[in-house]
XYZ file of N, CA and C in Angstrom:
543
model
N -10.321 -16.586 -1.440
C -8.937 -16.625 -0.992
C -8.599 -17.984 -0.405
N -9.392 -18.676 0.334
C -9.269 -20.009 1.134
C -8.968 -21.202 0.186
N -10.290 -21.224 -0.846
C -10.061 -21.909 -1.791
C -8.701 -22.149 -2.570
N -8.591 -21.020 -3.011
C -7.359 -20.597 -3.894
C -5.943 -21.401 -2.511
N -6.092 -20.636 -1.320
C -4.795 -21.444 -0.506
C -4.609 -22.914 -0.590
N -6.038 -23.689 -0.882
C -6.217 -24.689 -0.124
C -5.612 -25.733 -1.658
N -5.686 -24.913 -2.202
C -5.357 -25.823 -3.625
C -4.266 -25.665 -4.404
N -3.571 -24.597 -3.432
C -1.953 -24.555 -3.530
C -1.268 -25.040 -2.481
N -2.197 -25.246 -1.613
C -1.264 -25.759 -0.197
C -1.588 -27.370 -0.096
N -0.144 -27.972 0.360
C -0.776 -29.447 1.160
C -0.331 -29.497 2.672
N -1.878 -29.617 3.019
C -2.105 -29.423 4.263
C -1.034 -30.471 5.001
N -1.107 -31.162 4.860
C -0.120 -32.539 5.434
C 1.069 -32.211 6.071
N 1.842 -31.053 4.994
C 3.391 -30.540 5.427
C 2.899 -29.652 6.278
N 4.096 -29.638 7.479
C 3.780 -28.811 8.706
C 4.034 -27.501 7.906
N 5.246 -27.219 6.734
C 5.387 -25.914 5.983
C 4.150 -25.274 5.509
N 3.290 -25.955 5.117
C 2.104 -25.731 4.442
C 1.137 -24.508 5.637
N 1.163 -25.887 6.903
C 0.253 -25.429 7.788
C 0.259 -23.905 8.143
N 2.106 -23.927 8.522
C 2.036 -22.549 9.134
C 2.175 -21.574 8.153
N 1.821 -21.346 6.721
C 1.847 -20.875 6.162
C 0.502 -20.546 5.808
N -0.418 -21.451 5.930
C -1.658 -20.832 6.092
C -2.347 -20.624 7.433
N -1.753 -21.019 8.252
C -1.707 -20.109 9.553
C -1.632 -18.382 9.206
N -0.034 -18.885 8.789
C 0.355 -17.373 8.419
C -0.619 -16.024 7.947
N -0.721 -16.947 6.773
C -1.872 -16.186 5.866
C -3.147 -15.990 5.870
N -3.894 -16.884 7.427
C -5.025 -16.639 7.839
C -5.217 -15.611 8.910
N -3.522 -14.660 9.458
C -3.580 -14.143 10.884
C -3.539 -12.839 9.887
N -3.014 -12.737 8.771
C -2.289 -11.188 7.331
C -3.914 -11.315 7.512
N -4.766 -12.203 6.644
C -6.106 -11.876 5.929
C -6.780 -11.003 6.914
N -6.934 -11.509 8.510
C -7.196 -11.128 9.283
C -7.163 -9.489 9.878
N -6.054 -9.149 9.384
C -5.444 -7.923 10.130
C -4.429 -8.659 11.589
N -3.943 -9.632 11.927
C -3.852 -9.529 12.617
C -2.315 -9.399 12.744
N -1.575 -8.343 12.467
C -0.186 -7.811 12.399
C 0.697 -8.919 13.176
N 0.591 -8.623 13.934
C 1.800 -8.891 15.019
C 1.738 -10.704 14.817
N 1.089 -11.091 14.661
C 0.501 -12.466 15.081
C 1.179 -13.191 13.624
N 0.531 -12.243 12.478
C 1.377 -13.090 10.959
C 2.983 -12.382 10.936
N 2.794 -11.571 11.705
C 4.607 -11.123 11.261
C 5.419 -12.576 12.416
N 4.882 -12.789 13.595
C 5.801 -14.065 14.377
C 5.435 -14.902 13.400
N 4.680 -15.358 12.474
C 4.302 -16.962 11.886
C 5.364 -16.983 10.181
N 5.029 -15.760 10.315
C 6.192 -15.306 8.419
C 7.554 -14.861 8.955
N 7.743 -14.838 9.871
C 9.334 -14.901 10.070
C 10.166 -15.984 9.384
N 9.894 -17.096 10.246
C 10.692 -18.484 9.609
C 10.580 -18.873 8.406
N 8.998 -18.888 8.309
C 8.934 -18.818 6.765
C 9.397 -18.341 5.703
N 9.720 -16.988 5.887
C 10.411 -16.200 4.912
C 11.888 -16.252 4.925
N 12.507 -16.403 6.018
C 13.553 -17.436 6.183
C 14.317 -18.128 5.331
N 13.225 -19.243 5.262
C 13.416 -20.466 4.784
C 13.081 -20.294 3.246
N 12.494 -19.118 2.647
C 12.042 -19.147 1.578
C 12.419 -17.690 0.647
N 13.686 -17.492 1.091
C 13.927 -15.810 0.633
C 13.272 -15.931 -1.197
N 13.109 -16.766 -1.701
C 12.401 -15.952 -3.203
C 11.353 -15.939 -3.519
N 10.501 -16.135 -2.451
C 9.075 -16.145 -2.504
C 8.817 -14.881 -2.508
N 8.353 -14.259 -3.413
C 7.797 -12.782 -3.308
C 6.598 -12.506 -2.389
N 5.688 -13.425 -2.731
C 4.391 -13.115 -1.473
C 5.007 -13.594 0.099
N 5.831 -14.392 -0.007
C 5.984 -14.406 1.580
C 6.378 -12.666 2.324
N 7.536 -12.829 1.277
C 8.545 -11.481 1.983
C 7.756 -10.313 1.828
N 6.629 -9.920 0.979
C 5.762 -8.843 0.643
C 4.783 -9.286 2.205
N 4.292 -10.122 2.326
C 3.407 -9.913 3.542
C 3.781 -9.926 4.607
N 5.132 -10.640 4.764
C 5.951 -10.267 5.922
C 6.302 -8.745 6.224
N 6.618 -8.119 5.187
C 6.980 -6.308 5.200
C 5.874 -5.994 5.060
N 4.742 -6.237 5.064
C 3.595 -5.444 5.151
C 2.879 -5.755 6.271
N 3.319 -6.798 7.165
C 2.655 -6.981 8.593
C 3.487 -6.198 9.635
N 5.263 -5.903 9.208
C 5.924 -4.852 9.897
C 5.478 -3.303 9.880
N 5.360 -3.229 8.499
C 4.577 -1.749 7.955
C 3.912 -1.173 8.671
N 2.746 -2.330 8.957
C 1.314 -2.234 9.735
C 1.545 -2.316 11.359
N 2.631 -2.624 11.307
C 3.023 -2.450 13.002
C 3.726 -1.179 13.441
N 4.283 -0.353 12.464
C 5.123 0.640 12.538
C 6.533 0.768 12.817
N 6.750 -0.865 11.756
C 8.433 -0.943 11.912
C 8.931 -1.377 10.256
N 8.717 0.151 10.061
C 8.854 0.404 8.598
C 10.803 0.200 8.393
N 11.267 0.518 9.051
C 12.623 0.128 9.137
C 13.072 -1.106 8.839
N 12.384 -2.305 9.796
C 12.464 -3.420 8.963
C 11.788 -4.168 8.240
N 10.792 -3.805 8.002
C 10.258 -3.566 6.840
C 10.572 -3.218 5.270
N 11.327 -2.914 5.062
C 11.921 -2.131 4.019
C 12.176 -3.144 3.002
N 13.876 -3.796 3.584
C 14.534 -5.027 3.142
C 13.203 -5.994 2.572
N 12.186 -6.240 3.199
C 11.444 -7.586 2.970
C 10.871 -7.026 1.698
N 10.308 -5.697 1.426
C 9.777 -5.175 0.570
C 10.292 -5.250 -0.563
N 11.738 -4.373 -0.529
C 12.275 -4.500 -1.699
C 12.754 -5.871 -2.092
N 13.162 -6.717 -1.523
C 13.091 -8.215 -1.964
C 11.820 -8.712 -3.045
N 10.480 -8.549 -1.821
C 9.546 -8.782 -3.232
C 9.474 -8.048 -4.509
N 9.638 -6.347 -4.071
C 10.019 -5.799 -5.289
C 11.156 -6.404 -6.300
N 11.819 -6.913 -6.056
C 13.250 -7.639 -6.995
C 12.975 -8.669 -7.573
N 11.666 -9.654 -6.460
C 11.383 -10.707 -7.233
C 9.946 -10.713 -8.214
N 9.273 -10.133 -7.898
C 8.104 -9.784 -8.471
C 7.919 -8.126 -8.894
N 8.716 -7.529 -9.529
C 8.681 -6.314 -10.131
C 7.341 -5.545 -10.790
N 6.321 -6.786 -11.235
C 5.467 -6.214 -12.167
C 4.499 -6.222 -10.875
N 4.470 -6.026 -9.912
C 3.412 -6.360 -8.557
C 2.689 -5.025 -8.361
N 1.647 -4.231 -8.783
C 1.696 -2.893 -8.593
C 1.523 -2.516 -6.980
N 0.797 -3.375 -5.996
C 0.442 -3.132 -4.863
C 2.030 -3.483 -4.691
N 2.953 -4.443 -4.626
C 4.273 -4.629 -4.176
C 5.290 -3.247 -4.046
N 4.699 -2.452 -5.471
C 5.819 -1.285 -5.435
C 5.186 0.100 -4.640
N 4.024 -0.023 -4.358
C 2.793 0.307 -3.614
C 3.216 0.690 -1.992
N 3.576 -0.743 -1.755
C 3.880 -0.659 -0.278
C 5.248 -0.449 0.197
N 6.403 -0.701 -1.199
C 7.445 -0.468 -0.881
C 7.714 1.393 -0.643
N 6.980 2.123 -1.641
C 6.592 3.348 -1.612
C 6.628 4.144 -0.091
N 5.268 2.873 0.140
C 4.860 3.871 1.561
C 6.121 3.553 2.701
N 6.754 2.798 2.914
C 7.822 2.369 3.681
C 8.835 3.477 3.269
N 9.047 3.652 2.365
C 9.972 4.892 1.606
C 9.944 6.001 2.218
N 8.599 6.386 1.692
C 8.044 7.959 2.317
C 7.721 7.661 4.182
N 7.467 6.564 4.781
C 7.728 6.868 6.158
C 8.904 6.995 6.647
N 9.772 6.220 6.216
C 11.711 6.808 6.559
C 11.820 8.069 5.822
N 11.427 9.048 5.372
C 11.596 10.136 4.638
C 12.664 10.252 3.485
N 12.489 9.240 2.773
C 12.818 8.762 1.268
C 12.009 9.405 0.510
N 11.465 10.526 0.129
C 10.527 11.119 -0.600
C 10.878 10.592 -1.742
N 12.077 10.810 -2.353
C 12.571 10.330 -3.807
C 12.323 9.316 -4.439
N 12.519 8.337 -3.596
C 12.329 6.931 -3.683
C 11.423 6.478 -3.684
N 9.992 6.943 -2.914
C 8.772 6.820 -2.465
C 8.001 7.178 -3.964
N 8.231 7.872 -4.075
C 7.882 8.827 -5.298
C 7.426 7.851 -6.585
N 9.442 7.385 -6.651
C 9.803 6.368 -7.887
C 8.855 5.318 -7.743
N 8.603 4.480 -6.617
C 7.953 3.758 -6.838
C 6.499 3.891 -6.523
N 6.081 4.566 -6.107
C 4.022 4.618 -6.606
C 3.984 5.076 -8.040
N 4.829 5.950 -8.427
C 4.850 6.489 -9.836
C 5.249 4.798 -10.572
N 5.691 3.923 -10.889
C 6.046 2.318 -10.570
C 4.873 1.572 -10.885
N 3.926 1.921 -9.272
C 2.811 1.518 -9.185
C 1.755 1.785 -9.974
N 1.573 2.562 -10.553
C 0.658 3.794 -11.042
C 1.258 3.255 -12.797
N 1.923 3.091 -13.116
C 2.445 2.698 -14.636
C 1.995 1.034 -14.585
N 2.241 0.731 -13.852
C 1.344 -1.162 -13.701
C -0.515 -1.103 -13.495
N -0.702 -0.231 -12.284
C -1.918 -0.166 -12.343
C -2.671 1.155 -12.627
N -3.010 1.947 -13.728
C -3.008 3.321 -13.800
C -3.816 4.186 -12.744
N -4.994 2.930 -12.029
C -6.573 3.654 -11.606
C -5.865 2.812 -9.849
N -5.088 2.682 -9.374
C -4.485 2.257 -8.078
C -4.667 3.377 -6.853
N -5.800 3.926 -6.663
C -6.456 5.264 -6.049
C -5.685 5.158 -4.602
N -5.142 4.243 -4.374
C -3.984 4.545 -2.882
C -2.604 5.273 -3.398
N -2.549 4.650 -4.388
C -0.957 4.961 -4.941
C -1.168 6.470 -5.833
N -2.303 6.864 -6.492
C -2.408 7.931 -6.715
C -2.567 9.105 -5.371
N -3.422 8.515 -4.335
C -3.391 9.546 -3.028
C -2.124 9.954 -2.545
N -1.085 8.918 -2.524
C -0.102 9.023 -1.919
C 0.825 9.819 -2.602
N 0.946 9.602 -4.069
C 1.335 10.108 -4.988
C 1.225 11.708 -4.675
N 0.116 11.952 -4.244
C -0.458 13.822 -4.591
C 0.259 13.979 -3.271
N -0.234 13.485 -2.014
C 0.864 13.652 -0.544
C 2.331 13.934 -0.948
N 2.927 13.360 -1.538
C 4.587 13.578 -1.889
C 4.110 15.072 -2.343
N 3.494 15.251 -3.883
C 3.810 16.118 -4.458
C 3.371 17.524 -3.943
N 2.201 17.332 -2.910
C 1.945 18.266 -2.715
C 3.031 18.693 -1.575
N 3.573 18.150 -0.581
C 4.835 18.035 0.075
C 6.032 18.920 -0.540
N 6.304 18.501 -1.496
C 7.183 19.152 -2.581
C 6.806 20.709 -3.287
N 5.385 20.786 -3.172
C 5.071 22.238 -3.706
C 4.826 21.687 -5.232
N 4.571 20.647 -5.624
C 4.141 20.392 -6.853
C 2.359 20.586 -6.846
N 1.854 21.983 -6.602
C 0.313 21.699 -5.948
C -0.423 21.378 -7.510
N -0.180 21.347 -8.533
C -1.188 21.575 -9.598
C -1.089 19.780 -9.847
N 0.319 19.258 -9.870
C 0.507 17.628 -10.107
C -0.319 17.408 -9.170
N -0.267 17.065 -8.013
C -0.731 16.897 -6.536
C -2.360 16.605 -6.614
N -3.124 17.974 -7.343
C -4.504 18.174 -7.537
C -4.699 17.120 -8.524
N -4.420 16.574 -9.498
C -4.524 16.028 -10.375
C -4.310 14.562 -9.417
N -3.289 14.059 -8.993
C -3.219 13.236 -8.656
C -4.466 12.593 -7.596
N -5.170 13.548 -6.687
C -6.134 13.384 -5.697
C -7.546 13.265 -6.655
N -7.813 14.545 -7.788
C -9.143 14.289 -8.282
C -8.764 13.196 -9.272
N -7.952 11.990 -9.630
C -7.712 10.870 -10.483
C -7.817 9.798 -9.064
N -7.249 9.874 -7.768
C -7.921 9.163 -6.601
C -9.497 9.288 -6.994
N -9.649 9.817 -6.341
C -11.445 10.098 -6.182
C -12.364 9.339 -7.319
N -11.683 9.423 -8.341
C -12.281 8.865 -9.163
C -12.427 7.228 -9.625
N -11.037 7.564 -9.377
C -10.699 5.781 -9.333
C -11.385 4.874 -8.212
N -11.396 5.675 -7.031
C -12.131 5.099 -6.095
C -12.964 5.993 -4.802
N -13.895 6.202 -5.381
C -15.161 7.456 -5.121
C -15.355 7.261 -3.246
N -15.153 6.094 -2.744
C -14.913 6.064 -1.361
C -14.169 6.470 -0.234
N -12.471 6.468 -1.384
C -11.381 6.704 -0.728
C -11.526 8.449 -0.169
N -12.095 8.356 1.150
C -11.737 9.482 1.962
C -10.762 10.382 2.049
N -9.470 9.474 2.208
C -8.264 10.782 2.607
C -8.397 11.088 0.793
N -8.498 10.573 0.115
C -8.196 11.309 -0.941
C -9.432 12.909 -1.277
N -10.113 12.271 -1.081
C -11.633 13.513 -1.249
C -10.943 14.448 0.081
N -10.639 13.874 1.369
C -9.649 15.095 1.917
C -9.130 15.842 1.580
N -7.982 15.054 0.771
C -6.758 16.265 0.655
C -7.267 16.487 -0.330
N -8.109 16.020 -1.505
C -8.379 17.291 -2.296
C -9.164 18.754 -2.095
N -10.077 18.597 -0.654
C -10.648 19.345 -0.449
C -9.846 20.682 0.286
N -8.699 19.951 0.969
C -7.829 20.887 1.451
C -6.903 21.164 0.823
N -6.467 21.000 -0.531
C -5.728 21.421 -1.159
C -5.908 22.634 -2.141
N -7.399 22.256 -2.631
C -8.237 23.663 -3.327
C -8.375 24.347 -2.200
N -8.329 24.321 -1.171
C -8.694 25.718 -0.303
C -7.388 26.077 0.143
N -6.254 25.529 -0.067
C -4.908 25.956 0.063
C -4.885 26.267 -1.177
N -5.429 26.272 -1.868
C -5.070 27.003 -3.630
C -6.294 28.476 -3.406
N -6.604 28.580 -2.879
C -7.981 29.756 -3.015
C -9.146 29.287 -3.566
N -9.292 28.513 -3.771
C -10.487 27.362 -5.255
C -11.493 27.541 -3.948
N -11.985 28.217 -3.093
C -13.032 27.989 -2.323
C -14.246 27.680 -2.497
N -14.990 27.721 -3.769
C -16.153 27.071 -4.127
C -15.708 25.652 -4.498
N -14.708 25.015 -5.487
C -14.496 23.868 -5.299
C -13.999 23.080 -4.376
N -13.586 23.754 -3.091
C -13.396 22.637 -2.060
C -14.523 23.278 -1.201
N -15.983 23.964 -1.345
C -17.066 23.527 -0.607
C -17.387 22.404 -0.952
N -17.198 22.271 -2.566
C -18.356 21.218 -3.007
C -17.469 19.884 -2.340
N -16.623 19.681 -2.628
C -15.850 18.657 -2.260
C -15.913 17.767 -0.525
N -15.614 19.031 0.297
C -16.238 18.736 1.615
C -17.634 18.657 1.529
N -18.370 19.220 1.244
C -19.775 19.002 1.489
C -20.073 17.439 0.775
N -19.811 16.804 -0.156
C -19.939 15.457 -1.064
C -19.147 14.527 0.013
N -18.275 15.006 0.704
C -17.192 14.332 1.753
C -18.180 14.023 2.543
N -18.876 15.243 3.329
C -20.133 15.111 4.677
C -20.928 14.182 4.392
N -21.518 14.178 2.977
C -22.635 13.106 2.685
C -22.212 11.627 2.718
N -20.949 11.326 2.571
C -20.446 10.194 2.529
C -20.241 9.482 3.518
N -19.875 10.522 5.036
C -19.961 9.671 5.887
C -21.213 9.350 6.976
Protein backbone atom coordinates (compact mmCIF):
# COMPACT_ATOMS: atom_id res chain seq x y z
CA UNK A 1 0.00 0.00 0.00
CA UNK A 2 2.95 2.56 0.93
CA UNK A 3 4.70 1.82 -2.09
CA UNK A 4 1.82 2.13 -4.34
CA UNK A 5 1.06 5.86 -2.28
CA UNK A 6 4.48 6.82 -2.56
CA UNK A 7 4.55 6.59 -6.34
CA UNK A 8 1.41 8.35 -6.81
CA UNK A 9 2.12 10.92 -4.38
CA UNK A 10 4.71 13.91 -4.47
CA UNK A 11 5.76 14.26 -1.28
CA UNK A 12 6.95 17.91 -1.78
CA UNK A 13 3.17 19.29 -2.14
CA UNK A 14 1.83 19.98 1.26
CA UNK A 15 -1.61 18.36 -0.73
CA UNK A 16 0.25 15.27 -1.13
CA UNK A 17 1.44 15.19 2.52
CA UNK A 18 -1.81 15.41 4.15
CA UNK A 19 -3.17 13.09 2.05
CA UNK A 20 -0.96 10.53 2.99
CA UNK A 21 -1.25 11.55 6.37
CA UNK A 22 -4.74 11.01 5.63
CA UNK A 23 -4.39 7.68 4.34
CA UNK A 24 -1.89 6.52 6.87
CA UNK A 25 -4.51 7.44 10.01
CA UNK A 26 -7.85 5.21 7.37
CA UNK A 27 -4.97 2.28 6.97
CA UNK A 28 -4.61 2.50 10.55
CA UNK A 29 -8.12 2.31 11.84
CA UNK A 30 -7.75 5.39 13.13
CA UNK A 31 -11.43 6.95 12.44
CA UNK A 32 -11.69 10.08 13.90
CA UNK A 33 -8.12 11.18 13.18
CA UNK A 34 -8.49 10.42 9.01
CA UNK A 35 -12.05 11.74 8.99
CA UNK A 36 -10.35 15.56 10.53
CA UNK A 37 -7.34 15.06 7.78
CA UNK A 38 -10.06 14.02 4.64
CA UNK A 39 -12.27 16.73 5.37
CA UNK A 40 -10.44 19.51 3.42
CA UNK A 41 -9.25 17.24 1.24
CA UNK A 42 -12.32 16.05 -0.02
CA UNK A 43 -13.31 19.52 -0.16
CA UNK A 44 -11.00 20.52 -2.35
CA UNK A 45 -11.35 17.45 -4.44
CA UNK A 46 -15.17 16.53 -4.76
CA UNK A 47 -14.35 13.90 -7.84
CA UNK A 48 -12.02 11.94 -6.33
CA UNK A 49 -13.83 8.80 -5.62
CA UNK A 50 -11.26 7.33 -3.10
CA UNK A 51 -11.09 10.48 -1.20
CA UNK A 52 -14.94 10.84 -0.63
CA UNK A 53 -15.26 6.81 -0.21
CA UNK A 54 -12.73 6.95 2.74
CA UNK A 55 -13.93 9.97 4.06
CA UNK A 56 -17.67 8.18 4.38
CA UNK A 57 -16.16 5.26 5.57
CA UNK A 58 -14.14 6.91 8.46
CA UNK A 59 -17.78 8.59 9.39
CA UNK A 60 -19.42 5.08 9.01
CA UNK A 61 -16.83 3.77 11.39
CA UNK A 62 -17.54 6.49 13.79
CA UNK A 63 -21.28 6.06 13.76
CA UNK A 64 -22.23 9.04 11.75
CA UNK A 65 -23.76 7.19 9.06
CA UNK A 66 -25.93 10.26 8.39
CA UNK A 67 -23.13 12.06 7.15
CA UNK A 68 -21.75 9.67 5.81
CA UNK A 69 -24.11 8.87 3.24
CA UNK A 70 -23.63 11.98 0.78
CA UNK A 71 -19.70 11.14 0.69
CA UNK A 72 -20.64 7.59 -0.24
CA UNK A 73 -22.92 8.03 -2.78
CA UNK A 74 -20.62 10.58 -4.44
CA UNK A 75 -18.00 7.84 -4.76
CA UNK A 76 -20.72 5.64 -5.81
CA UNK A 77 -21.51 8.25 -8.85
CA UNK A 78 -17.98 8.54 -9.52
CA UNK A 79 -16.67 5.16 -9.41
CA UNK A 80 -19.81 2.93 -9.97
CA UNK A 81 -17.96 -0.28 -10.86
CA UNK A 82 -16.28 -0.14 -7.06
CA UNK A 83 -17.84 -3.32 -5.50
CA UNK A 84 -16.59 -2.50 -1.85
CA UNK A 85 -17.86 1.36 -2.79
CA UNK A 86 -21.49 0.05 -3.30
CA UNK A 87 -20.64 -2.23 -0.29
CA UNK A 88 -20.37 0.50 2.11
CA UNK A 89 -22.84 2.68 0.61
CA UNK A 90 -25.26 -0.38 1.42
CA UNK A 91 -24.34 -0.57 4.94
CA UNK A 92 -24.94 3.28 5.54
CA UNK A 93 -28.39 2.52 3.86
CA UNK A 94 -29.45 -0.27 6.03
CA UNK A 95 -28.15 1.74 9.24
CA UNK A 96 -30.63 4.78 8.46
CA UNK A 97 -33.23 2.02 7.81
CA UNK A 98 -33.20 2.24 3.98
CA UNK A 99 -33.66 -1.50 3.70
CA UNK A 100 -34.59 -0.95 -0.03
CA UNK A 101 -31.82 0.83 -0.94
CA UNK A 102 -29.37 -1.13 1.13
CA UNK A 103 -30.53 -4.08 -0.53
CA UNK A 104 -30.06 -2.43 -4.20
CA UNK A 105 -26.81 -1.84 -3.56
CA UNK A 106 -24.93 -5.03 -1.96
CA UNK A 107 -27.11 -6.85 -4.52
CA UNK A 108 -24.75 -3.97 -6.86
CA UNK A 109 -21.96 -5.24 -4.94
CA UNK A 110 -22.45 -8.84 -5.28
CA UNK A 111 -23.01 -8.46 -9.39
CA UNK A 112 -19.29 -6.69 -9.47
CA UNK A 113 -17.86 -9.00 -6.99
CA UNK A 114 -19.93 -12.35 -6.89
CA UNK A 115 -17.75 -14.15 -3.79
CA UNK A 116 -17.77 -10.39 -1.64
CA UNK A 117 -18.67 -12.62 1.72
CA UNK A 118 -19.49 -9.12 3.65
CA UNK A 119 -21.89 -8.07 1.06
CA UNK A 120 -23.35 -11.51 0.82
CA UNK A 121 -23.70 -11.56 4.95
CA UNK A 122 -25.33 -8.46 4.85
CA UNK A 123 -27.29 -9.34 2.02
CA UNK A 124 -28.95 -12.53 4.07
CA UNK A 125 -29.39 -9.78 7.30
CA UNK A 126 -31.82 -7.65 5.00
CA UNK A 127 -33.44 -10.71 3.71
CA UNK A 128 -33.76 -12.51 6.50
CA UNK A 129 -35.25 -9.15 8.13
CA UNK A 130 -37.79 -9.22 5.42
CA UNK A 131 -38.87 -12.93 5.99
CA UNK A 132 -37.08 -13.88 2.82
CA UNK A 133 -35.56 -16.96 5.14
CA UNK A 134 -34.76 -19.50 2.23
CA UNK A 135 -32.86 -16.30 0.03
CA UNK A 136 -31.26 -15.27 3.37
CA UNK A 137 -29.89 -19.09 3.95
CA UNK A 138 -28.43 -19.10 0.70
CA UNK A 139 -27.02 -15.88 0.99
CA UNK A 140 -25.06 -16.79 4.54
CA UNK A 141 -24.00 -20.54 3.35
CA UNK A 142 -22.45 -18.53 -0.14
CA UNK A 143 -20.75 -16.09 2.88
CA UNK A 144 -19.17 -18.95 4.56
CA UNK A 145 -17.90 -20.11 1.71
CA UNK A 146 -16.57 -17.32 0.12
CA UNK A 147 -14.91 -16.60 3.24
CA UNK A 148 -14.70 -19.67 5.73
CA UNK A 149 -13.53 -17.13 8.61
CA UNK A 150 -16.24 -14.70 8.39
CA UNK A 151 -17.95 -15.37 11.81
CA UNK A 152 -21.13 -13.35 11.82
CA UNK A 153 -21.82 -15.10 8.76
CA UNK A 154 -21.32 -18.91 10.16
CA UNK A 155 -23.59 -17.05 12.97
CA UNK A 156 -26.42 -16.17 11.38
CA UNK A 157 -26.37 -19.15 9.50
CA UNK A 158 -26.36 -21.14 12.47
CA UNK A 159 -29.21 -19.19 13.88
CA UNK A 160 -31.15 -19.09 11.10
CA UNK A 161 -31.40 -23.05 10.57
CA UNK A 162 -32.47 -23.25 14.09
CA UNK A 163 -35.05 -20.53 13.42
CA UNK A 164 -36.00 -22.79 10.46
CA UNK A 165 -36.20 -26.15 12.72
CA UNK A 166 -32.92 -27.54 10.64
CA UNK A 167 -31.56 -28.47 14.22
CA UNK A 168 -28.98 -30.94 13.18
CA UNK A 169 -27.68 -28.46 10.63
CA UNK A 170 -27.22 -25.62 12.85
CA UNK A 171 -25.45 -28.12 15.49
CA UNK A 172 -23.02 -28.76 12.95
CA UNK A 173 -22.62 -25.23 12.09
CA UNK A 174 -22.16 -23.91 15.73
CA UNK A 175 -20.11 -26.64 16.70
CA UNK A 176 -17.47 -25.84 13.31
CA UNK A 177 -18.18 -22.07 14.72
CA UNK A 178 -16.69 -23.37 18.45
CA UNK A 179 -13.69 -24.87 16.71
CA UNK A 180 -12.88 -21.74 15.02
CA UNK A 181 -12.55 -19.69 17.75
Amino acid sequence: MLDWLKNRLDFRSPTDKARAEAYAAYQSSNWKRAAELLQPIASQHPDDAEVQYRLGDALYQLNRAQEALPLLKRAVEIKGDDAEHQYKLGNALKDLERTDEALDHHRRALRLEPLHSRALNNTGTILEESDALEEALDCYRRATLADSKLLPAHTNLAVLLHKLGRYAEATEVYEALLRMQ
